[in-house]
CSV table of C-alpha atoms (C1' of nucleotides) in Angstrom, one decimal:
chain,number,residue,atom,x,y,z
A,15,MET,CA,63.8,-42.7,161.5
A,16,SER,CA,62.5,-45.5,162.0
A,17,LEU,CA,60.6,-46.1,157.9
A,18,ARG,CA,64.5,-46.1,156.9
A,19,SER,CA,65.5,-48.3,159.8
A,20,ALA,CA,62.4,-50.8,159.0
A,21,LEU,CA,63.7,-50.7,155.2
A,22,LEU,CA,67.1,-51.4,156.0
A,23,ALA,CA,66.4,-53.9,158.3
A,24,LEU,CA,64.1,-55.5,155.9
A,25,ILE,CA,66.4,-55.3,152.9
A,26,SER,CA,69.4,-56.8,154.8
A,27,ALA,CA,67.8,-59.7,154.6
A,28,GLY,CA,68.7,-59.6,150.4
A,29,PRO,CA,68.2,-57.3,147.5
A,30,MET,CA,64.3,-56.5,147.0
A,31,THR,CA,62.5,-53.9,145.1
A,32,GLY,CA,60.3,-51.1,146.5
A,33,TYR,CA,57.3,-53.2,145.9
A,34,ASP,CA,58.8,-56.4,147.6
A,35,ALA,CA,59.0,-54.2,150.6
A,36,ALA,CA,55.8,-52.8,150.3
A,37,LYS,CA,54.2,-55.8,150.5
A,38,ARG,CA,56.1,-57.4,153.6
A,39,PHE,CA,55.0,-53.7,154.9
A,40,ALA,CA,51.1,-55.0,154.9
A,41,GLY,CA,51.7,-58.4,155.7
A,42,SER,CA,54.3,-59.9,158.3
A,43,VAL,CA,56.4,-56.6,159.2
A,44,GLY,CA,53.6,-54.7,158.9
A,45,ASN,CA,52.1,-56.8,162.5
A,46,VAL,CA,55.0,-54.6,164.0
A,47,TRP,CA,55.9,-51.7,161.2
A,48,TYR,CA,53.2,-50.4,159.0
A,49,ALA,CA,54.1,-47.9,156.2
A,50,PHE,CA,52.4,-46.7,153.1
A,51,ASP,CA,53.8,-47.4,149.8
A,52,SER,CA,53.5,-43.6,149.1
A,53,GLN,CA,56.0,-43.6,151.7
A,54,ILE,CA,58.7,-46.2,150.7
A,55,TYR,CA,59.8,-45.3,147.3
A,56,PRO,CA,60.6,-41.7,148.3
A,57,GLU,CA,62.4,-43.1,151.3
A,58,LEU,CA,64.3,-45.7,149.5
A,59,ARG,CA,65.2,-43.3,146.9
A,60,LYS,CA,66.4,-40.6,149.3
A,61,MET,CA,68.5,-43.6,150.9
A,62,GLU,CA,70.3,-44.6,147.8
A,63,THR,CA,71.5,-40.6,147.2
A,64,GLU,CA,72.5,-41.1,151.0
A,65,GLY,CA,74.7,-44.0,149.9
A,66,LEU,CA,72.8,-46.5,152.2
A,67,LEU,CA,71.4,-48.6,149.2
A,68,VAL,CA,72.4,-49.2,145.8
A,69,THR,CA,69.9,-49.8,142.9
A,70,ARG,CA,70.0,-52.4,140.2
A,71,PRO,CA,68.0,-52.3,137.1
A,72,VAL,CA,66.7,-56.2,136.9
A,73,PRO,CA,65.0,-57.4,133.7
A,74,TRP,CA,61.1,-58.1,134.2
A,75,GLY,CA,58.8,-59.5,131.3
A,76,THR,CA,59.6,-60.3,128.0
A,77,LYS,CA,59.5,-56.5,126.8
A,78,GLY,CA,62.7,-55.2,128.2
A,79,THR,CA,61.4,-53.8,130.5
A,80,THR,CA,63.1,-53.2,134.6
A,81,LYS,CA,62.4,-52.7,138.1
A,82,THR,CA,64.7,-51.5,140.3
A,83,GLU,CA,65.9,-53.8,143.1
A,84,TYR,CA,67.8,-51.9,146.4
A,85,GLU,CA,70.7,-53.6,148.1
A,86,VAL,CA,71.8,-52.6,151.6
A,87,THR,CA,75.4,-51.1,151.5
A,88,PRO,CA,78.6,-51.3,153.8
A,89,GLU,CA,77.1,-47.9,155.4
A,90,GLY,CA,73.8,-49.3,155.2
A,91,ARG,CA,74.8,-51.9,157.5
A,92,ALA,CA,76.5,-49.6,159.9
A,93,ALA,CA,73.7,-47.5,160.1
A,94,LEU,CA,71.6,-50.5,160.8
A,95,THR,CA,74.3,-51.7,163.7
A,96,ASP,CA,74.0,-47.9,165.2
A,97,TRP,CA,70.1,-47.7,165.4
A,98,VAL,CA,69.9,-51.6,166.8
A,99,SER,CA,72.4,-50.4,169.5
A,100,THR,CA,71.2,-47.0,170.3
A,101,PRO,CA,69.0,-46.6,173.4
A,102,LEU,CA,65.1,-45.3,172.0
A,103,THR,CA,63.8,-42.3,173.1
A,104,TYR,CA,60.3,-43.4,174.4
A,105,ALA,CA,57.5,-41.7,172.7
A,106,LEU,CA,55.4,-39.5,174.4
A,107,GLU,CA,52.3,-41.8,175.5
A,108,ARG,CA,49.4,-41.2,173.0
A,109,ASP,CA,46.6,-43.6,173.2
A,110,PRO,CA,43.2,-42.7,171.8
A,111,VAL,CA,41.5,-45.8,173.8
A,112,ARG,CA,42.4,-44.9,176.9
A,113,LEU,CA,41.8,-41.0,176.4
A,114,ARG,CA,38.2,-41.7,174.9
A,115,THR,CA,38.0,-44.8,178.0
A,116,ALA,CA,38.2,-41.9,180.5
A,117,TYR,CA,35.8,-39.8,179.2
A,118,LEU,CA,32.5,-42.3,178.5
A,119,GLU,CA,30.1,-40.8,180.9
A,120,TRP,CA,29.8,-38.9,177.4
A,121,THR,CA,28.4,-41.6,176.1
A,122,ASP,CA,25.3,-44.0,177.0
A,123,ALA,CA,26.1,-47.8,178.4
A,124,GLU,CA,25.4,-48.9,175.3
A,125,THR,CA,28.0,-48.0,173.0
A,126,ALA,CA,30.7,-48.4,176.1
A,127,ARG,CA,30.1,-51.7,176.3
A,128,GLN,CA,30.3,-52.0,172.1
A,129,HIS,CA,33.3,-49.4,172.5
A,130,PHE,CA,35.0,-52.9,174.5
A,131,GLU,CA,34.0,-55.7,172.5
A,132,ASP,CA,35.4,-54.1,169.6
A,133,HIS,CA,38.5,-53.4,171.5
A,134,ILE,CA,38.9,-57.1,171.9
A,135,ALA,CA,37.9,-58.2,168.8
A,136,HIS,CA,40.5,-55.8,167.0
A,137,HIS,CA,43.3,-57.2,169.5
A,138,GLN,CA,42.4,-60.8,169.1
A,139,ALA,CA,42.9,-60.3,165.4
A,140,ALA,CA,46.4,-59.0,166.1
A,141,ALA,CA,47.1,-61.9,168.1
A,142,GLU,CA,45.7,-64.3,165.7
A,143,GLN,CA,48.1,-62.6,163.4
A,144,ALA,CA,52.0,-62.7,165.4
A,145,TYR,CA,50.9,-66.3,166.4
A,146,GLU,CA,50.7,-66.9,162.5
A,147,GLN,CA,54.0,-65.2,162.2
A,148,ILE,CA,55.5,-67.3,165.1
A,149,ARG,CA,54.1,-70.9,163.8
A,150,GLU,CA,55.9,-69.7,160.5
A,151,LEU,CA,58.8,-68.9,162.1
A,152,THR,CA,59.3,-72.2,164.1
A,153,ASP,CA,58.5,-74.6,160.9
A,154,ARG,CA,60.6,-72.6,158.6
A,155,THR,CA,58.2,-71.4,156.3
A,156,HIS,CA,58.4,-67.9,157.1
A,157,PRO,CA,59.3,-66.3,153.7
A,158,THR,CA,61.6,-63.5,154.7
A,159,LEU,CA,63.3,-66.1,156.9
A,160,GLN,CA,64.0,-68.1,154.0
A,161,ARG,CA,65.9,-65.3,151.8
A,162,ARG,CA,67.8,-64.8,155.5
A,163,LEU,CA,68.7,-69.2,155.3
A,164,GLU,CA,70.0,-69.2,152.4
A,165,ASN,CA,72.4,-65.7,152.9
A,166,TYR,CA,73.7,-66.8,156.6
A,167,PRO,CA,75.1,-69.8,158.1
A,168,GLU,CA,73.4,-71.9,160.0
A,169,ALA,CA,73.9,-70.4,163.9
A,170,GLU,CA,73.2,-66.9,162.8
A,171,ALA,CA,69.9,-67.6,161.5
A,172,GLU,CA,69.3,-69.5,164.9
A,173,GLN,CA,69.9,-66.3,166.3
A,174,MET,CA,68.1,-64.3,164.4
A,175,ILE,CA,64.8,-66.7,164.8
A,176,GLU,CA,65.0,-66.0,168.3
A,177,PHE,CA,64.4,-62.2,168.1
A,178,LYS,CA,62.0,-62.4,165.8
A,179,LEU,CA,60.2,-65.0,168.1
A,180,MET,CA,61.1,-62.5,171.0
A,181,ALA,CA,59.5,-59.5,169.0
A,182,TYR,CA,55.8,-61.4,168.0
A,183,ARG,CA,55.9,-62.8,171.3
A,184,GLY,CA,55.7,-59.3,172.6
A,185,VAL,CA,52.6,-58.4,170.2
A,186,CYS,CA,50.8,-61.3,171.7
A,187,ALA,CA,51.5,-60.2,175.3
A,188,ARG,CA,50.0,-56.8,174.7
A,189,ALA,CA,47.2,-58.2,172.4
A,190,GLU,CA,46.7,-60.7,175.4
A,191,ALA,CA,46.5,-57.6,178.1
A,192,GLU,CA,44.2,-55.7,176.1
A,193,ILE,CA,41.9,-58.1,176.0
A,194,SER,CA,41.7,-58.8,179.6
A,195,TRP,CA,41.6,-55.1,180.2
A,196,ALA,CA,38.2,-55.0,177.7
A,197,ARG,CA,37.2,-57.7,179.8
A,198,GLU,CA,37.0,-56.2,183.3
A,199,CYS,CA,36.1,-52.9,182.3
A,200,LEU,CA,32.9,-54.9,180.3
A,201,ALA,CA,32.4,-57.1,184.3
A,202,THR,CA,32.5,-53.2,185.8
A,203,LEU,CA,30.5,-51.9,182.8
A,204,ARG,CA,27.7,-54.5,184.5
A,205,GLY,CA,28.5,-54.3,187.4
B,22,MET,CA,41.4,-35.3,165.5
B,23,SER,CA,42.3,-36.7,169.2
B,24,LEU,CA,44.3,-33.6,170.3
B,25,ARG,CA,40.8,-31.5,169.7
B,26,SER,CA,39.0,-34.3,171.7
B,27,ALA,CA,41.2,-34.2,174.2
B,28,LEU,CA,41.2,-30.5,174.9
B,29,LEU,CA,37.1,-30.6,174.7
B,30,ALA,CA,37.0,-33.2,177.3
B,31,LEU,CA,39.6,-31.3,179.6
B,32,ILE,CA,37.7,-28.4,179.1
B,33,SER,CA,34.3,-29.9,180.5
B,34,ALA,CA,35.5,-30.1,183.5
B,35,GLY,CA,35.5,-25.9,183.4
B,36,PRO,CA,36.8,-23.1,181.9
B,37,MET,CA,40.7,-23.1,181.5
B,38,THR,CA,43.3,-21.5,179.6
B,39,GLY,CA,45.8,-22.5,177.2
B,40,TYR,CA,48.2,-22.6,180.1
B,41,ASP,CA,46.6,-24.8,182.2
B,42,ALA,CA,45.3,-27.3,179.5
B,43,ALA,CA,49.1,-27.3,178.6
B,44,LYS,CA,50.0,-28.5,182.4
B,45,ARG,CA,47.0,-31.2,182.5
B,46,PHE,CA,48.9,-32.1,178.9
B,47,ALA,CA,51.8,-32.6,180.7
B,48,GLY,CA,50.5,-34.2,183.8
B,49,SER,CA,48.1,-36.2,184.7
B,50,VAL,CA,46.0,-36.5,180.9
B,51,GLY,CA,49.9,-36.9,179.0
B,52,ASN,CA,50.0,-40.6,180.5
B,53,VAL,CA,47.1,-40.8,178.3
B,54,TRP,CA,47.7,-38.2,176.0
B,55,TYR,CA,50.5,-35.6,175.6
B,56,ALA,CA,50.7,-32.6,173.3
B,57,PHE,CA,52.7,-29.8,172.8
B,58,ASP,CA,52.3,-26.0,173.7
B,59,SER,CA,52.8,-25.3,170.2
B,60,GLN,CA,50.1,-27.4,169.1
B,61,ILE,CA,47.7,-26.5,172.0
B,62,TYR,CA,47.3,-22.7,171.2
B,63,PRO,CA,46.6,-23.1,167.6
B,64,GLU,CA,44.0,-25.3,168.5
B,65,LEU,CA,42.1,-23.6,170.9
B,66,ARG,CA,41.9,-20.7,168.1
B,67,LYS,CA,40.8,-23.0,165.6
B,68,MET,CA,38.4,-24.9,167.6
B,69,GLU,CA,36.9,-21.5,168.9
B,70,THR,CA,36.3,-19.8,165.2
B,71,GLU,CA,34.6,-23.1,164.7
B,72,GLY,CA,32.4,-22.7,167.4
B,73,LEU,CA,33.4,-25.4,169.8
B,74,LEU,CA,34.4,-23.0,172.7
B,75,VAL,CA,34.3,-19.4,173.5
B,76,THR,CA,36.6,-17.2,175.1
B,77,ARG,CA,36.6,-15.2,178.3
B,78,PRO,CA,39.3,-12.5,178.9
B,79,VAL,CA,40.1,-12.9,182.7
B,80,PRO,CA,42.1,-10.0,184.8
B,81,TRP,CA,45.1,-11.9,185.9
B,82,GLY,CA,47.2,-9.7,188.2
B,83,THR,CA,47.7,-6.0,189.2
B,84,LYS,CA,48.6,-4.5,185.5
B,85,GLY,CA,45.4,-4.9,183.9
B,86,THR,CA,46.7,-7.5,182.0
B,87,THR,CA,44.4,-10.7,181.0
B,88,LYS,CA,44.4,-14.4,180.3
B,89,THR,CA,41.9,-16.1,178.2
B,90,GLU,CA,39.4,-18.8,179.7
B,91,TYR,CA,38.0,-20.9,177.2
B,92,GLU,CA,34.9,-22.7,177.7
B,93,VAL,CA,32.8,-25.6,175.8
B,94,THR,CA,29.9,-24.2,174.0
B,95,PRO,CA,26.8,-26.5,173.3
B,96,GLU,CA,28.4,-27.4,169.8
B,97,GLY,CA,31.6,-28.6,171.8
B,98,ARG,CA,29.5,-30.9,174.0
B,99,ALA,CA,28.1,-32.2,171.1
B,100,ALA,CA,31.7,-32.8,169.7
B,101,LEU,CA,32.6,-34.8,172.2
B,102,THR,CA,29.6,-36.5,172.6
B,103,ASP,CA,30.1,-37.7,169.1
B,104,TRP,CA,33.5,-38.4,169.4
B,105,VAL,CA,33.1,-41.2,172.5
B,106,SER,CA,30.1,-42.7,170.9
B,107,THR,CA,31.8,-43.2,168.0
B,108,PRO,CA,33.9,-46.5,167.1
B,109,LEU,CA,37.5,-45.8,166.4
B,110,THR,CA,39.3,-46.5,163.5
B,111,TYR,CA,42.5,-48.1,164.9
B,112,ALA,CA,45.8,-47.2,164.0
B,113,LEU,CA,48.7,-48.9,162.1
B,114,GLU,CA,50.9,-51.0,164.1
B,115,ARG,CA,54.3,-48.7,164.7
B,116,ASP,CA,55.9,-49.9,167.1
B,117,PRO,CA,59.9,-49.0,167.6
B,118,VAL,CA,60.4,-51.7,170.3
B,119,ARG,CA,59.0,-54.8,168.6
B,120,LEU,CA,60.6,-53.4,165.5
B,121,ARG,CA,64.0,-53.3,166.9
B,122,THR,CA,63.4,-56.8,168.5
B,123,ALA,CA,63.9,-58.4,165.6
B,124,TYR,CA,67.1,-57.0,164.8
B,125,LEU,CA,68.5,-57.3,167.7
B,126,GLU,CA,71.1,-59.8,165.7
B,127,TRP,CA,72.8,-56.6,164.9
B,128,THR,CA,74.1,-55.7,167.8
B,129,ASP,CA,75.5,-57.8,171.0
B,130,ALA,CA,74.2,-59.1,173.9
B,131,GLU,CA,75.3,-56.6,176.3
B,132,THR,CA,73.5,-54.0,174.5
B,133,ALA,CA,70.5,-55.9,173.9
B,134,ARG,CA,70.4,-56.7,177.5
B,135,GLN,CA,70.7,-52.9,178.5
B,136,HIS,CA,67.9,-52.5,175.6
B,137,PHE,CA,65.4,-54.7,177.7
B,138,GLU,CA,66.7,-53.3,180.9
B,139,ASP,CA,65.2,-49.9,179.7
B,140,HIS,CA,62.0,-50.9,178.7
B,141,ILE,CA,61.3,-52.2,182.1
B,142,ALA,CA,62.8,-48.9,183.9
B,143,HIS,CA,60.3,-47.1,181.0
B,144,HIS,CA,57.1,-48.9,182.0
B,145,GLN,CA,57.9,-48.9,185.7
B,146,ALA,CA,57.8,-45.3,185.6
B,147,ALA,CA,54.7,-45.4,183.3
B,148,ALA,CA,53.1,-47.9,185.7
B,149,GLU,CA,53.9,-45.8,188.7
B,150,GLN,CA,52.7,-42.7,187.1
B,151,ALA,CA,49.0,-44.8,186.2
B,152,TYR,CA,49.0,-45.7,190.0
B,153,GLU,CA,49.2,-42.4,191.8
B,154,GLN,CA,46.7,-40.8,189.2
B,155,ILE,CA,44.5,-43.7,190.4
B,156,ARG,CA,45.4,-43.2,194.6
B,157,GLU,CA,44.6,-39.5,193.5
B,158,LEU,CA,40.5,-40.5,191.9
B,159,THR,CA,40.5,-43.0,194.7
B,160,ASP,CA,41.3,-40.8,197.5
B,161,ARG,CA,39.3,-37.9,195.7
B,162,THR,CA,42.3,-35.5,195.3
B,163,HIS,CA,42.9,-35.6,191.9
B,164,PRO,CA,42.9,-31.6,190.2
B,165,THR,CA,40.6,-32.1,187.8
B,166,LEU,CA,38.3,-34.6,189.4
B,167,GLN,CA,38.0,-31.2,192.2
B,168,ARG,CA,37.0,-29.1,189.2
B,169,ARG,CA,34.5,-31.6,188.7
B,170,LEU,CA,32.9,-32.5,191.5
B,171,GLU,CA,31.9,-28.4,191.9
B,172,ASN,CA,30.3,-28.8,188.3
B,173,TYR,CA,28.3,-31.8,187.9
B,174,PRO,CA,26.1,-34.1,190.9
B,175,GLU,CA,27.6,-37.0,193.1
B,176,ALA,CA,26.0,-39.8,191.0
B,177,GLU,CA,27.6,-38.6,188.0
B,178,ALA,CA,30.8,-37.8,189.6
B,179,GLU,CA,31.1,-41.1,190.7
B,180,GLN,CA,30.3,-42.6,187.3
B,181,MET,CA,33.1,-40.1,185.9
B,182,ILE,CA,35.4,-41.6,188.6
B,183,GLU,CA,34.8,-45.3,187.2
B,184,PHE,CA,35.5,-44.4,183.7
B,185,LYS,CA,38.7,-42.7,184.7
B,186,LEU,CA,39.7,-45.3,187.0
B,187,MET,CA,39.2,-47.9,183.5
B,188,ALA,CA,41.6,-45.7,181.4
B,189,TYR,CA,44.1,-45.7,183.8
B,190,ARG,CA,44.3,-49.2,184.8
B,191,GLY,CA,44.8,-49.7,181.1
B,192,VAL,CA,48.0,-47.7,181.6
B,193,CYS,CA,48.8,-50.0,184.0
B,194,ALA,CA,47.9,-53.5,182.5
B,195,ARG,CA,49.5,-52.4,179.3
B,196,ALA,CA,52.9,-51.2,181.0
B,197,GLU,CA,53.4,-54.8,183.5
B,198,ALA,CA,52.6,-56.6,180.1
B,199,GLU,CA,55.8,-55.0,179.1
B,200,ILE,CA,57.8,-55.8,181.7
B,201,SER,CA,57.0,-58.8,181.8
B,202,TRP,CA,57.3,-59.6,178.1
B,203,ALA,CA,60.9,-57.6,179.0
B,204,ARG,CA,61.6,-60.2,181.8
B,205,GLU,CA,60.8,-63.4,179.6
B,206,CYS,CA,63.4,-61.7,176.9
B,207,LEU,CA,66.2,-60.8,179.5
B,208,ALA,CA,65.8,-64.8,180.2
B,209,THR,CA,65.7,-65.9,176.8
B,210,LEU,CA,69.2,-63.6,176.4
B,211,ARG,CA,70.4,-65.6,179.3
B,212,GLY,CA,69.8,-68.7,177.4
C,28,DC,C1',41.2,-60.2,126.4
C,29,DC,C1',40.4,-59.5,131.2
C,30,DA,C1',41.4,-59.8,135.9
C,31,DG,C1',44.8,-59.7,139.2
C,32,DT,C1',48.7,-58.5,140.6
C,33,DC,C1',53.5,-55.7,139.5
C,34,DA,C1',55.7,-52.0,139.5
C,35,DT,C1',56.4,-46.9,140.6
C,36,DG,C1',54.9,-43.3,141.4
C,37,DT,C1',53.0,-37.4,142.6
C,38,DA,C1',50.4,-34.1,145.1
C,39,DA,C1',47.9,-32.0,149.1
C,40,DG,C1',47.1,-31.4,153.3
C,41,DA,C1',47.5,-33.3,158.1
C,42,DT,C1',49.3,-34.0,162.4
C,43,DG,C1',53.6,-33.9,165.2
C,44,DT,C1',58.1,-32.1,166.5
C,45,DT,C1',62.2,-29.4,167.8
C,46,DA,C1',63.5,-24.6,168.4
C,47,DC,C1',63.7,-19.7,169.1
C,48,DA,C1',61.2,-16.0,171.0
C,49,DT,C1',58.5,-12.7,174.9
C,50,DG,C1',57.0,-10.5,178.8
C,51,DA,C1',54.5,-10.3,182.9
C,52,DT,C1',53.4,-12.2,187.9
C,53,DT,C1',54.5,-14.7,192.1
C,54,DC,C1',57.5,-16.0,195.8
C,55,DC,C1',61.2,-16.3,198.5
D,12,DG,C1',67.0,-9.3,192.8
D,13,DG,C1',66.0,-13.4,191.3
D,14,DA,C1',64.2,-17.8,190.1
D,15,DA,C1',60.5,-20.1,189.3
D,16,DT,C1',55.6,-20.1,187.2
D,17,DC,C1',52.1,-17.8,184.5
D,18,DA,C1',50.8,-16.8,179.6
D,19,DT,C1',51.3,-17.0,174.6
D,20,DG,C1',52.9,-17.9,170.8
D,21,DT,C1',56.0,-18.2,165.6
D,22,DA,C1',58.8,-20.9,162.4
D,23,DA,C1',60.6,-24.8,160.5
D,24,DC,C1',60.8,-29.1,159.3
D,25,DA,C1',59.5,-33.6,160.0
D,26,DT,C1',55.9,-37.3,159.5
D,27,DC,C1',51.9,-39.5,158.4
D,28,DT,C1',48.0,-39.8,155.9
D,29,DT,C1',45.0,-39.5,152.0
D,30,DA,C1',43.6,-39.6,147.2
D,31,DC,C1',44.7,-39.7,142.8
D,32,DA,C1',47.2,-42.2,138.4
D,33,DT,C1',49.6,-45.0,135.2
D,34,DG,C1',51.0,-48.8,132.9
D,35,DA,C1',52.8,-53.6,132.1
D,36,DC,C1',52.8,-58.6,132.7
D,37,DT,C1',50.5,-62.7,134.0
D,38,DG,C1',47.6,-66.8,134.2
D,39,DG,C1',42.7,-68.4,133.2
DNA sequence: CCAGTCATGTAAGATGTTACATGATTCC
DNA sequence: GGAATCATGTAACATCTTACATGACTGG
């Protein structure tokens, strides 16, 4: 159900095509929730039939072609409120890195070292992307934010920014915890 | 493929029934990789047909009933080594908590506060379970470890303990990072 | 006119989740 | 004798992932 919620949240900023949504899932929102294009289009159509979204054909180009823009309905807004208000059922743990770490005796020290280096590199990249999002939010150049600033009053927009900052700070915190854990593991390996 | 690897790793400690495996996935290993019973039994049979495991009927009870014990074959051990040695492709981010946090403007402050409290409670429980595993490993009372100590020489066993400690320390580190993040969010909420 | 982006999909397969189902054994 | 545990599944569904497919438009 989270893909659906992510789409509602995203489109709540203003009307958007499936393509627009897909780009955001590959970019900013993708730091928090990634979705494949092949999932997005069918889900949007399903959400339309369920009344959470409405479509509007928008002329595109010169040859009378159109693209389909989706917009959140009042029912969609209700579903969004509902999702944000309902406690999550936390997913059962499924962590390949920790699983593999527990069985590193099945490989050699050099490979183990390399795994932790990779882990650090991966989370450094993740942290950097999150920091970039934080920068864009702080200096108001964030693209989706721009849409929101047009559609919502100033005070509410400030609130929104605060929550998005919280989310990305969480991504950073997570990444940094992973990095220091991996560094400690490297130290233990050498020790 | 991780379920398969988790099963190989688990059974590498010594022969085990599907039921035994399921219990461990619900207990110690479950802190790192959870699997449903309904997934385990079919996967074990599949792994047997692929030559990674062999079965042995073991008498059980008085009425001539048997249970099926699985054991890792040399091919299974090769597959395990291979999995532990191969770099992971990191899964694309999919974090419901962060996603929801980014859109908390769709609910009220009290609900938001409650969400962060829940987050703290969830990760405190996770951390405690991981600490318990660390204790059991440190004082050598860990059940799967017992099996390994019987089947492997002392020096190797010490190595194994070290890697399992690393894994559970990672779980703790993660949980603690989540807790302090949530606390910061609570502080921000209070303004 | 060609490369890159915009726009929209289908199909097959892997994996994860929920719900249901059954019977033996052991321990109190 | 009854509850808890041991033991083993099946079926339906949801979700995620990979691979493939097509055509219009825009800017250099």
